[in-house]
C-alpha cells in the first residue's frame, strides 16, 4: 500500500512510533511517505520504499504566527495526489488529524478519496486535547477519521470519557523492534560510568512536568542511602534546570549524569539495571518498553496505560503516582542479587509480547479496511 504518515519529527514518543511504523511497513514492501517539518529523528536508514516530504512554512510580515497547519494540508494534498496514496495516517491529533480532514475534503473535490487514520498518543487527549482551546477540533477530527486508534485501553477509555466520540477506537499498543532493542555487550561503558560496580539506574523522557523527573532524582537519592548506584538521565526539556537544582540541593550531582537527547539509547539501556518512569500521566510508556526489551526491569507509576505494560512482580512494579517510598522499596527488591536475574528475564519476556511483527499487522489490517471502505462500527 501507499501510506502517508504525518507526525512530529522529534524524539517524543508519537514521532518515534510513527517513524518506526513507517520503517517496518517499508521493510514489508509498502511505500511510505513521511510528511513533517523536518527529518524524523529515527528516520536514520535508507530504504527504497521510504520518502520524506518536508513541509515548508513561508514567513510573511503579516503573520504573527506561522500558518503551519495550512502548509501541512497543502503538502498532504500534493503528496496524496501525486503519489496516489491509499491512506493518510495522522499521528497525534493536534494539528495532524484536523489537517488530514481538511486535506481529505480538498482531495474529494477532485474526486480523489483518501481515507484518514488517526492515532491518539496521549497528551493530545489527556493534557492538550482536553483544553477548551482545542477540544472541539479534537472531537471533530476523531469523529471524521475513517479509522481511529489509541495506544492503550486506558487512553481509549479516557477519550470516550472526555469527548463526544461516535467512532469506534481500536487499541493498538506501542511496539518495539527487538533486533535493535536488545541487550548488547557494552561492558566498557558500564565500567566507565560505574567504576566500582555500582548499580546503574536510568530514566529517559522529554523532561516535561508530566514526567515527574524530580521523583526519579528523589528515588535515586533514597536508594543510594542503601546501595551504591549511579543515575543516567537521557533526554532534555523544560524541567531540566529544576532537576539540576534538585541534584545540587540533595548533593547527588557526582552520581548523576545528564546525557541529553540521544539516538543510540539501546546502548545505554544495555548496561542499565533498572529503569524509572514515575510519570503523572503516561498513555503507554514506550521508553519503558524499550528498556524492557534490553532486559531492564521497570518501576513506574500506575498512571494511564502503564499497568497495561508492566507485569507486577515479574517485569517490574507499578506504584501510586508520587509514592517515592514505595518505589524505593520495590527498587531494592528488584536490585537484590537473588531477584535481579528473574526481573531482567521477566522484562524481556513481557517486551516480546509487543514485538514489532505482532503489532504492525494490526495497522496493515486497519489500512486495508479503510482503503476498501468497509464500515466502521458506531457506538450507540
Ligand atoms: O511522552 C511524551 O511526552 C511524548 C508523547 C508524544 O506524543 O510524543 O508520548 C506519548 O506517546 C507515546 C507513543 O505512543 C506513548 O508511549 C507515551 O506514553 C505518551 N506520553 C504520554 O502520555 C505522556
PDB file of C-alpha atoms in Angstrom, residues 69-371:
ATOM      1  CA  UNK A  69      -1.412  23.726   9.505  1.00  0.00           C
ATOM      2  CA  UNK A  70      -2.219  25.310   6.114  1.00  0.00           C
ATOM      3  CA  UNK A  71       1.235  24.457   4.782  1.00  0.00           C
ATOM      4  CA  UNK A  72       0.854  20.907   6.109  1.00  0.00           C
ATOM      5  CA  UNK A  73      -2.558  20.499   4.423  1.00  0.00           C
ATOM      6  CA  UNK A  74      -1.150  21.715   1.105  1.00  0.00           C
ATOM      7  CA  UNK A  75       1.743  19.270   1.359  1.00  0.00           C
ATOM      8  CA  UNK A  76      -0.618  16.396   2.216  1.00  0.00           C
ATOM      9  CA  UNK A  77      -2.816  17.210  -0.781  1.00  0.00           C
ATOM     10  CA  UNK A  78       0.207  17.381  -3.051  1.00  0.00           C
ATOM     11  CA  UNK A  79       1.704  14.084  -1.840  1.00  0.00           C
ATOM     12  CA  UNK A  80      -1.639  12.241  -1.756  1.00  0.00           C
ATOM     13  CA  UNK A  81      -2.421  13.331  -5.311  1.00  0.00           C
ATOM     14  CA  UNK A  82       0.924  12.751  -6.975  1.00  0.00           C
ATOM     15  CA  UNK A  83       1.982   9.663  -5.052  1.00  0.00           C
ATOM     16  CA  UNK A  84      -1.569   8.249  -5.248  1.00  0.00           C
ATOM     17  CA  UNK A  85      -1.700   7.453  -1.550  1.00  0.00           C
ATOM     18  CA  UNK A  86      -4.132   4.806  -0.321  1.00  0.00           C
ATOM     19  CA  UNK A  87      -4.304   6.242   3.168  1.00  0.00           C
ATOM     20  CA  UNK A  88      -3.147   9.204   5.252  1.00  0.00           C
ATOM     21  CA  UNK A  89      -2.139   8.261   8.797  1.00  0.00           C
ATOM     22  CA  UNK A  90      -2.093  11.169  11.283  1.00  0.00           C
ATOM     23  CA  UNK A  91      -0.113  10.612  14.496  1.00  0.00           C
ATOM     24  CA  UNK A  92      -1.133  12.918  17.371  1.00  0.00           C
ATOM     25  CA  UNK A  93      -4.478  14.620  16.979  1.00  0.00           C
ATOM     26  CA  UNK A  94      -3.275  18.226  17.105  1.00  0.00           C
ATOM     27  CA  UNK A  95      -2.970  19.530  14.421  1.00  0.00           C
ATOM     28  CA  UNK A  96      -2.380  16.438  12.314  1.00  0.00           C
ATOM     29  CA  UNK A  97      -5.871  14.903  12.413  1.00  0.00           C
ATOM     30  CA  UNK A  98      -7.687  18.140  11.649  1.00  0.00           C
ATOM     31  CA  UNK A  99      -5.183  18.964   8.886  1.00  0.00           C
ATOM     32  CA  UNK A 100      -5.765  15.497   7.413  1.00  0.00           C
ATOM     33  CA  UNK A 101      -9.540  16.106   7.440  1.00  0.00           C
ATOM     34  CA  UNK A 102      -9.044  19.357   5.517  1.00  0.00           C
ATOM     35  CA  UNK A 103      -6.740  17.621   3.015  1.00  0.00           C
ATOM     36  CA  UNK A 104      -9.328  14.882   2.542  1.00  0.00           C
ATOM     37  CA  UNK A 105     -12.018  17.453   1.731  1.00  0.00           C
ATOM     38  CA  UNK A 106      -9.804  19.239  -0.805  1.00  0.00           C
ATOM     39  CA  UNK A 107      -8.966  15.937  -2.487  1.00  0.00           C
ATOM     40  CA  UNK A 108     -12.650  14.929  -2.546  1.00  0.00           C
ATOM     41  CA  UNK A 109     -13.471  17.956  -4.682  1.00  0.00           C
ATOM     42  CA  UNK A 110     -11.154  16.441  -7.279  1.00  0.00           C
ATOM     43  CA  UNK A 111     -12.802  13.028  -6.866  1.00  0.00           C
ATOM     44  CA  UNK A 112      -9.831  11.595  -5.017  1.00  0.00           C
ATOM     45  CA  UNK A 113     -10.850   9.536  -1.996  1.00  0.00           C
ATOM     46  CA  UNK A 114      -8.055   9.319   0.556  1.00  0.00           C
ATOM     47  CA  UNK A 115      -9.153   7.808   3.880  1.00  0.00           C
ATOM     48  CA  UNK A 116      -7.677   9.017   7.137  1.00  0.00           C
ATOM     49  CA  UNK A 117      -6.429   7.027  10.089  1.00  0.00           C
ATOM     50  CA  UNK A 118      -5.760   8.936  13.323  1.00  0.00           C
ATOM     51  CA  UNK A 119      -3.623   7.524  16.116  1.00  0.00           C
ATOM     52  CA  UNK A 120      -4.079   9.095  19.546  1.00  0.00           C
ATOM     53  CA  UNK A 121      -0.845   9.015  21.527  1.00  0.00           C
ATOM     54  CA  UNK A 122      -1.554  10.528  24.914  1.00  0.00           C
ATOM     55  CA  UNK A 123      -1.142  14.190  25.694  1.00  0.00           C
ATOM     56  CA  UNK A 124      -3.147  15.016  22.535  1.00  0.00           C
ATOM     57  CA  UNK A 125      -6.078  13.731  24.649  1.00  0.00           C
ATOM     58  CA  UNK A 126      -5.059  13.751  28.316  1.00  0.00           C
ATOM     59  CA  UNK A 127      -3.438  17.179  28.505  1.00  0.00           C
ATOM     60  CA  UNK A 128      -3.530  19.466  25.472  1.00  0.00           C
ATOM     61  CA  UNK A 129      -6.559  17.940  23.765  1.00  0.00           C
ATOM     62  CA  UNK A 130      -8.870  18.469  26.745  1.00  0.00           C
ATOM     63  CA  UNK A 131      -8.055  22.164  26.861  1.00  0.00           C
ATOM     64  CA  UNK A 132     -11.030  24.103  25.582  1.00  0.00           C
ATOM     65  CA  UNK A 133      -8.865  25.921  23.032  1.00  0.00           C
ATOM     66  CA  UNK A 134      -8.501  22.585  21.203  1.00  0.00           C
ATOM     67  CA  UNK A 135     -11.263  20.242  22.418  1.00  0.00           C
ATOM     68  CA  UNK A 136     -13.930  20.878  19.722  1.00  0.00           C
ATOM     69  CA  UNK A 137     -11.358  20.375  16.966  1.00  0.00           C
ATOM     70  CA  UNK A 138     -10.050  17.192  18.580  1.00  0.00           C
ATOM     71  CA  UNK A 139     -13.568  15.679  18.892  1.00  0.00           C
ATOM     72  CA  UNK A 140     -14.478  16.659  15.370  1.00  0.00           C
ATOM     73  CA  UNK A 141     -11.354  15.306  13.759  1.00  0.00           C
ATOM     74  CA  UNK A 142     -11.582  11.998  15.637  1.00  0.00           C
ATOM     75  CA  UNK A 143     -15.199  11.575  14.540  1.00  0.00           C
ATOM     76  CA  UNK A 144     -14.332  12.445  10.949  1.00  0.00           C
ATOM     77  CA  UNK A 145     -11.457   9.965  10.719  1.00  0.00           C
ATOM     78  CA  UNK A 146     -12.091   6.727   8.841  1.00  0.00           C
ATOM     79  CA  UNK A 147     -10.125   4.757  11.421  1.00  0.00           C
ATOM     80  CA  UNK A 148      -9.043   5.731  14.924  1.00  0.00           C
ATOM     81  CA  UNK A 149      -6.524   4.006  17.161  1.00  0.00           C
ATOM     82  CA  UNK A 150      -5.324   4.625  20.714  1.00  0.00           C
ATOM     83  CA  UNK A 151      -2.069   3.277  22.103  1.00  0.00           C
ATOM     84  CA  UNK A 152      -3.674   1.788  25.224  1.00  0.00           C
ATOM     85  CA  UNK A 153      -7.028   0.720  26.582  1.00  0.00           C
ATOM     86  CA  UNK A 154      -6.707   3.457  29.181  1.00  0.00           C
ATOM     87  CA  UNK A 155      -6.268   6.147  26.519  1.00  0.00           C
ATOM     88  CA  UNK A 156      -9.249   4.759  24.621  1.00  0.00           C
ATOM     89  CA  UNK A 157     -11.399   4.926  27.771  1.00  0.00           C
ATOM     90  CA  UNK A 158     -10.226   8.417  28.585  1.00  0.00           C
ATOM     91  CA  UNK A 159     -11.019   9.617  25.070  1.00  0.00           C
ATOM     92  CA  UNK A 160     -14.597   8.321  25.329  1.00  0.00           C
ATOM     93  CA  UNK A 161     -14.917   9.837  28.794  1.00  0.00           C
ATOM     94  CA  UNK A 162     -13.836  13.340  27.858  1.00  0.00           C
ATOM     95  CA  UNK A 163     -15.037  13.787  24.284  1.00  0.00           C
ATOM     96  CA  UNK A 164     -18.274  13.127  22.493  1.00  0.00           C
ATOM     97  CA  UNK A 165     -16.978  10.333  20.286  1.00  0.00           C
ATOM     98  CA  UNK A 166     -19.144   8.401  17.847  1.00  0.00           C
ATOM     99  CA  UNK A 167     -16.352   6.378  16.239  1.00  0.00           C
ATOM    100  CA  UNK A 168     -15.007   3.017  17.324  1.00  0.00           C
ATOM    101  CA  UNK A 169     -11.483   3.466  18.700  1.00  0.00           C
ATOM    102  CA  UNK A 170      -9.252   0.458  18.222  1.00  0.00           C
ATOM    103  CA  UNK A 171      -6.433  -0.193  20.705  1.00  0.00           C
ATOM    104  CA  UNK A 172      -3.102  -0.813  19.006  1.00  0.00           C
ATOM    105  CA  UNK A 173      -0.335  -0.813  21.582  1.00  0.00           C
ATOM    106  CA  UNK A 174       3.131   0.656  21.095  1.00  0.00           C
ATOM    107  CA  UNK A 175       5.691  -1.823  19.832  1.00  0.00           C
ATOM    108  CA  UNK A 176       9.440  -2.447  19.869  1.00  0.00           C
ATOM    109  CA  UNK A 177      11.947  -3.731  17.357  1.00  0.00           C
ATOM    110  CA  UNK A 178      13.786  -6.471  19.242  1.00  0.00           C
ATOM    111  CA  UNK A 179      16.557  -6.576  16.633  1.00  0.00           C
ATOM    112  CA  UNK A 180      17.545  -3.066  17.617  1.00  0.00           C
ATOM    113  CA  UNK A 181      16.471  -3.024  21.263  1.00  0.00           C
ATOM    114  CA  UNK A 182      18.314  -5.963  22.760  1.00  0.00           C
ATOM    115  CA  UNK A 183      20.923  -6.247  25.460  1.00  0.00           C
ATOM    116  CA  UNK A 184      24.306  -5.656  23.870  1.00  0.00           C
ATOM    117  CA  UNK A 185      27.709  -6.188  25.378  1.00  0.00           C
ATOM    118  CA  UNK A 186      28.827  -2.670  26.365  1.00  0.00           C
ATOM    119  CA  UNK A 187      30.821  -3.517  29.473  1.00  0.00           C
ATOM    120  CA  UNK A 188      33.455  -0.844  28.792  1.00  0.00           C
ATOM    121  CA  UNK A 189      30.683   1.731  29.003  1.00  0.00           C
ATOM    122  CA  UNK A 190      29.382   0.273  32.258  1.00  0.00           C
ATOM    123  CA  UNK A 191      32.907   0.338  33.750  1.00  0.00           C
ATOM    124  CA  UNK A 192      33.340   3.980  32.754  1.00  0.00           C
ATOM    125  CA  UNK A 193      30.087   5.033  34.442  1.00  0.00           C
ATOM    126  CA  UNK A 194      30.202   2.606  37.370  1.00  0.00           C
ATOM    127  CA  UNK A 195      33.923   2.044  38.124  1.00  0.00           C
ATOM    128  CA  UNK A 196      33.116   0.371  41.455  1.00  0.00           C
ATOM    129  CA  UNK A 197      30.405  -1.862  40.023  1.00  0.00           C
ATOM    130  CA  UNK A 198      27.583   0.359  41.265  1.00  0.00           C
ATOM    131  CA  UNK A 199      24.012  -0.357  40.165  1.00  0.00           C
ATOM    132  CA  UNK A 200      23.010   1.699  37.140  1.00  0.00           C
ATOM    133  CA  UNK A 201      19.580   3.330  37.187  1.00  0.00           C
ATOM    134  CA  UNK A 202      18.207   5.015  34.045  1.00  0.00           C
ATOM    135  CA  UNK A 203      15.418   7.417  33.188  1.00  0.00           C
ATOM    136  CA  UNK A 204      14.546   8.672  29.713  1.00  0.00           C
ATOM    137  CA  UNK A 205      11.969  11.338  28.863  1.00  0.00           C
ATOM    138  CA  UNK A 206      11.362  14.749  27.372  1.00  0.00           C
ATOM    139  CA  UNK A 207      11.652  16.354  30.831  1.00  0.00           C
ATOM    140  CA  UNK A 208       8.147  17.791  30.776  1.00  0.00           C
ATOM    141  CA  UNK A 209       6.435  18.317  34.154  1.00  0.00           C
ATOM    142  CA  UNK A 210       4.160  15.367  33.455  1.00  0.00           C
ATOM    143  CA  UNK A 211       7.223  13.062  33.625  1.00  0.00           C
ATOM    144  CA  UNK A 212       7.964  13.944  37.297  1.00  0.00           C
ATOM    145  CA  UNK A 213      11.717  13.693  36.709  1.00  0.00           C
ATOM    146  CA  UNK A 214      12.238  15.160  40.187  1.00  0.00           C
ATOM    147  CA  UNK A 215      10.674  11.977  41.602  1.00  0.00           C
ATOM    148  CA  UNK A 216      13.329   9.979  39.752  1.00  0.00           C
ATOM    149  CA  UNK A 217      16.057  12.003  41.470  1.00  0.00           C
ATOM    150  CA  UNK A 218      14.384  11.655  44.882  1.00  0.00           C
ATOM    151  CA  UNK A 219      14.008   7.885  44.434  1.00  0.00           C
ATOM    152  CA  UNK A 220      17.681   7.690  43.467  1.00  0.00           C
ATOM    153  CA  UNK A 221      18.701   9.817  46.460  1.00  0.00           C
ATOM    154  CA  UNK A 222      16.935   7.439  48.871  1.00  0.00           C
ATOM    155  CA  UNK A 223      18.122   4.334  47.054  1.00  0.00           C
ATOM    156  CA  UNK A 224      21.721   5.448  47.285  1.00  0.00           C
ATOM    157  CA  UNK A 225      21.410   5.510  51.067  1.00  0.00           C
ATOM    158  CA  UNK A 226      21.065   1.710  50.876  1.00  0.00           C
ATOM    159  CA  UNK A 227      23.151   0.628  47.884  1.00  0.00           C
ATOM    160  CA  UNK A 228      25.909   2.063  45.667  1.00  0.00           C
ATOM    161  CA  UNK A 229      24.293   3.391  42.500  1.00  0.00           C
ATOM    162  CA  UNK A 230      24.592   5.852  39.623  1.00  0.00           C
ATOM    163  CA  UNK A 231      21.780   7.539  37.708  1.00  0.00           C
ATOM    164  CA  UNK A 232      21.708   8.325  33.992  1.00  0.00           C
ATOM    165  CA  UNK A 233      19.137  10.814  32.725  1.00  0.00           C
ATOM    166  CA  UNK A 234      18.504  10.625  28.975  1.00  0.00           C
ATOM    167  CA  UNK A 235      16.603  13.402  27.201  1.00  0.00           C
ATOM    168  CA  UNK A 236      16.076  17.072  27.721  1.00  0.00           C
ATOM    169  CA  UNK A 237      13.237  19.522  28.156  1.00  0.00           C
ATOM    170  CA  UNK A 238      11.656  22.272  30.218  1.00  0.00           C
ATOM    171  CA  UNK A 239      12.226  20.719  33.677  1.00  0.00           C
ATOM    172  CA  UNK A 240      15.942  20.130  33.150  1.00  0.00           C
ATOM    173  CA  UNK A 241      17.224  23.114  35.153  1.00  0.00           C
ATOM    174  CA  UNK A 242      14.821  22.437  38.067  1.00  0.00           C
ATOM    175  CA  UNK A 243      16.077  18.860  38.149  1.00  0.00           C
ATOM    176  CA  UNK A 244      19.688  20.086  38.134  1.00  0.00           C
ATOM    177  CA  UNK A 245      18.877  22.386  41.075  1.00  0.00           C
ATOM    178  CA  UNK A 246      17.374  19.448  42.967  1.00  0.00           C
ATOM    179  CA  UNK A 247      20.500  17.340  42.363  1.00  0.00           C
ATOM    180  CA  UNK A 248      22.605  20.180  43.817  1.00  0.00           C
ATOM    181  CA  UNK A 249      20.322  20.555  46.859  1.00  0.00           C
ATOM    182  CA  UNK A 250      20.479  16.829  47.560  1.00  0.00           C
ATOM    183  CA  UNK A 251      24.229  16.654  46.946  1.00  0.00           C
ATOM    184  CA  UNK A 252      23.854  13.890  44.364  1.00  0.00           C
ATOM    185  CA  UNK A 253      25.460  15.619  41.355  1.00  0.00           C
ATOM    186  CA  UNK A 254      28.553  13.415  41.359  1.00  0.00           C
ATOM    187  CA  UNK A 255      26.429  10.304  40.873  1.00  0.00           C
ATOM    188  CA  UNK A 256      24.018  11.634  38.253  1.00  0.00           C
ATOM    189  CA  UNK A 257      24.817  12.223  34.586  1.00  0.00           C
ATOM    190  CA  UNK A 258      22.611  14.178  32.197  1.00  0.00           C
ATOM    191  CA  UNK A 259      23.179  12.604  28.789  1.00  0.00           C
ATOM    192  CA  UNK A 260      20.795  14.860  26.821  1.00  0.00           C
ATOM    193  CA  UNK A 261      18.952  13.713  23.696  1.00  0.00           C
ATOM    194  CA  UNK A 262      20.469  10.537  22.318  1.00  0.00           C
ATOM    195  CA  UNK A 263      19.847   8.316  19.313  1.00  0.00           C
ATOM    196  CA  UNK A 264      21.573   5.082  20.380  1.00  0.00           C
ATOM    197  CA  UNK A 265      19.591   4.743  23.620  1.00  0.00           C
ATOM    198  CA  UNK A 266      19.738   0.956  23.368  1.00  0.00           C
ATOM    199  CA  UNK A 267      23.471   1.125  24.186  1.00  0.00           C
ATOM    200  CA  UNK A 268      22.803   2.874  27.496  1.00  0.00           C
ATOM    201  CA  UNK A 269      19.852   0.639  28.271  1.00  0.00           C
ATOM    202  CA  UNK A 270      22.078  -2.382  27.632  1.00  0.00           C
ATOM    203  CA  UNK A 271      24.135  -1.639  30.747  1.00  0.00           C
ATOM    204  CA  UNK A 272      21.264  -0.475  32.979  1.00  0.00           C
ATOM    205  CA  UNK A 273      19.909  -2.438  35.941  1.00  0.00           C
ATOM    206  CA  UNK A 274      16.664  -0.557  36.498  1.00  0.00           C
ATOM    207  CA  UNK A 275      14.510   1.946  34.603  1.00  0.00           C
ATOM    208  CA  UNK A 276      12.352   4.531  36.388  1.00  0.00           C
ATOM    209  CA  UNK A 277       9.212   6.118  34.918  1.00  0.00           C
ATOM    210  CA  UNK A 278       7.311   7.928  37.711  1.00  0.00           C
ATOM    211  CA  UNK A 279       5.038   9.904  35.316  1.00  0.00           C
ATOM    212  CA  UNK A 280       1.928  11.818  36.323  1.00  0.00           C
ATOM    213  CA  UNK A 281       0.316  10.758  33.035  1.00  0.00           C
ATOM    214  CA  UNK A 282       1.517   8.177  30.550  1.00  0.00           C
ATOM    215  CA  UNK A 283      -0.714   6.697  27.899  1.00  0.00           C
ATOM    216  CA  UNK A 284       1.572   3.725  27.262  1.00  0.00           C
ATOM    217  CA  UNK A 285       5.244   4.335  28.154  1.00  0.00           C
ATOM    218  CA  UNK A 286       7.242   3.471  25.033  1.00  0.00           C
ATOM    219  CA  UNK A 287      10.554   4.295  26.718  1.00  0.00           C
ATOM    220  CA  UNK A 288       9.775   1.720  29.418  1.00  0.00           C
ATOM    221  CA  UNK A 289       9.035  -0.908  26.752  1.00  0.00           C
ATOM    222  CA  UNK A 290      12.355  -0.170  25.031  1.00  0.00           C
ATOM    223  CA  UNK A 291      14.119  -0.589  28.385  1.00  0.00           C
ATOM    224  CA  UNK A 292      12.365  -3.914  28.990  1.00  0.00           C
ATOM    225  CA  UNK A 293      13.439  -5.155  25.560  1.00  0.00           C
ATOM    226  CA  UNK A 294      17.027  -4.526  26.720  1.00  0.00           C
ATOM    227  CA  UNK A 295      16.321  -6.683  29.795  1.00  0.00           C
ATOM    228  CA  UNK A 296      15.893  -3.752  32.151  1.00  0.00           C
ATOM    229  CA  UNK A 297      13.106  -4.115  34.740  1.00  0.00           C
ATOM    230  CA  UNK A 298      10.886  -1.049  35.179  1.00  0.00           C
ATOM    231  CA  UNK A 299       9.446   0.710  38.183  1.00  0.00           C
ATOM    232  CA  UNK A 300       6.757   3.103  37.081  1.00  0.00           C
ATOM    233  CA  UNK A 301       3.805   4.974  38.442  1.00  0.00           C
ATOM    234  CA  UNK A 302       0.368   3.475  37.900  1.00  0.00           C
ATOM    235  CA  UNK A 303      -0.656   6.359  35.626  1.00  0.00           C
ATOM    236  CA  UNK A 304      -2.656   5.826  32.429  1.00  0.00           C
ATOM    237  CA  UNK A 305      -1.670   2.784  30.395  1.00  0.00           C
ATOM    238  CA  UNK A 306       1.434   1.845  32.417  1.00  0.00           C
ATOM    239  CA  UNK A 307      -0.343  -1.027  34.244  1.00  0.00           C
ATOM    240  CA  UNK A 308      -1.115  -2.489  30.776  1.00  0.00           C
ATOM    241  CA  UNK A 309       2.621  -2.805  30.151  1.00  0.00           C
ATOM    242  CA  UNK A 310       4.154  -3.922  33.423  1.00  0.00           C
ATOM    243  CA  UNK A 311       3.503  -7.309  34.962  1.00  0.00           C
ATOM    244  CA  UNK A 312       3.724  -6.529  38.657  1.00  0.00           C
ATOM    245  CA  UNK A 313       6.371  -8.623  40.378  1.00  0.00           C
ATOM    246  CA  UNK A 314       7.651 -10.088  37.114  1.00  0.00           C
ATOM    247  CA  UNK A 315       8.832  -7.375  34.715  1.00  0.00           C
ATOM    248  CA  UNK A 316       8.899  -4.678  37.418  1.00  0.00           C
ATOM    249  CA  UNK A 317       6.352  -2.885  39.586  1.00  0.00           C
ATOM    250  CA  UNK A 318       3.760  -0.122  39.295  1.00  0.00           C
ATOM    251  CA  UNK A 319       3.298   2.137  42.325  1.00  0.00           C
ATOM    252  CA  UNK A 320       0.934   5.052  43.014  1.00  0.00           C
ATOM    253  CA  UNK A 321       1.956   8.358  41.380  1.00  0.00           C
ATOM    254  CA  UNK A 322       4.282  10.252  43.742  1.00  0.00           C
ATOM    255  CA  UNK A 323       4.772   7.348  46.185  1.00  0.00           C
ATOM    256  CA  UNK A 324       8.543   7.624  46.311  1.00  0.00           C
ATOM    257  CA  UNK A 325       8.947   5.356  49.336  1.00  0.00           C
ATOM    258  CA  UNK A 326       7.045   2.522  47.645  1.00  0.00           C
ATOM    259  CA  UNK A 327       9.188   2.927  44.532  1.00  0.00           C
ATOM    260  CA  UNK A 328      12.386   2.818  46.634  1.00  0.00           C
ATOM    261  CA  UNK A 329      11.185  -0.326  48.419  1.00  0.00           C
ATOM    262  CA  UNK A 330      10.366  -2.035  45.104  1.00  0.00           C
ATOM    263  CA  UNK A 331      13.675  -0.927  43.601  1.00  0.00           C
ATOM    264  CA  UNK A 332      15.589  -2.514  46.478  1.00  0.00           C
ATOM    265  CA  UNK A 333      13.608  -5.708  45.980  1.00  0.00           C
ATOM    266  CA  UNK A 334      14.397  -5.841  42.252  1.00  0.00           C
ATOM    267  CA  UNK A 335      18.078  -4.981  42.700  1.00  0.00           C
ATOM    268  CA  UNK A 336      18.589  -7.716  45.292  1.00  0.00           C
ATOM    269  CA  UNK A 337      21.084 -10.042  43.521  1.00  0.00           C
ATOM    270  CA  UNK A 338      18.770 -13.007  44.200  1.00  0.00           C
ATOM    271  CA  UNK A 339      15.929 -11.291  42.323  1.00  0.00           C
ATOM    272  CA  UNK A 340      17.558  -9.213  39.595  1.00  0.00           C
ATOM    273  CA  UNK A 341      18.128 -12.008  37.026  1.00  0.00           C
ATOM    274  CA  UNK A 342      14.438 -13.043  37.275  1.00  0.00           C
ATOM    275  CA  UNK A 343      13.244  -9.480  36.742  1.00  0.00           C
ATOM    276  CA  UNK A 344      15.592  -8.992  33.788  1.00  0.00           C
ATOM    277  CA  UNK A 345      14.206 -12.146  32.208  1.00  0.00           C
ATOM    278  CA  UNK A 346      10.647 -11.105  33.082  1.00  0.00           C
ATOM    279  CA  UNK A 347      11.175  -7.715  31.447  1.00  0.00           C
ATOM    280  CA  UNK A 348      12.381  -9.308  28.216  1.00  0.00           C
ATOM    281  CA  UNK A 349       9.555 -11.860  28.182  1.00  0.00           C
ATOM    282  CA  UNK A 350       6.980  -9.083  28.561  1.00  0.00           C
ATOM    283  CA  UNK A 351       8.638  -6.932  25.870  1.00  0.00           C
ATOM    284  CA  UNK A 352       8.377  -9.845  23.420  1.00  0.00           C
ATOM    285  CA  UNK A 353       4.584  -9.532  23.596  1.00  0.00           C
ATOM    286  CA  UNK A 354       4.916  -6.080  21.979  1.00  0.00           C
ATOM    287  CA  UNK A 355       7.306  -7.130  19.219  1.00  0.00           C
ATOM    288  CA  UNK A 356       7.016  -5.074  16.038  1.00  0.00           C
ATOM    289  CA  UNK A 357       5.961  -8.096  13.944  1.00  0.00           C
ATOM    290  CA  UNK A 358       2.969  -8.714  16.219  1.00  0.00           C
ATOM    291  CA  UNK A 359       1.703  -5.125  16.226  1.00  0.00           C
ATOM    292  CA  UNK A 360       2.354  -3.766  12.720  1.00  0.00           C
ATOM    293  CA  UNK A 361      -0.102  -6.226  11.037  1.00  0.00           C
ATOM    294  CA  UNK A 362      -2.849  -4.607  13.136  1.00  0.00           C
ATOM    295  CA  UNK A 363      -2.143  -1.286  11.395  1.00  0.00           C
ATOM    296  CA  UNK A 364      -1.979  -3.014   8.000  1.00  0.00           C
ATOM    297  CA  UNK A 365      -5.393  -4.599   8.613  1.00  0.00           C
ATOM    298  CA  UNK A 366      -6.819  -1.208   9.539  1.00  0.00           C
ATOM    299  CA  UNK A 367      -5.394   0.405   6.391  1.00  0.00           C
ATOM    300  CA  UNK A 368      -6.956  -2.358   4.276  1.00  0.00           C
ATOM    301  CA  UNK A 369     -10.283  -1.820   5.990  1.00  0.00           C
ATOM    302  CA  UNK A 370     -10.418   1.944   5.470  1.00  0.00           C
ATOM    303  CA  UNK A 371      -8.977   1.777   1.949  1.00  0.00           C
TER     304      UNK A 371
END
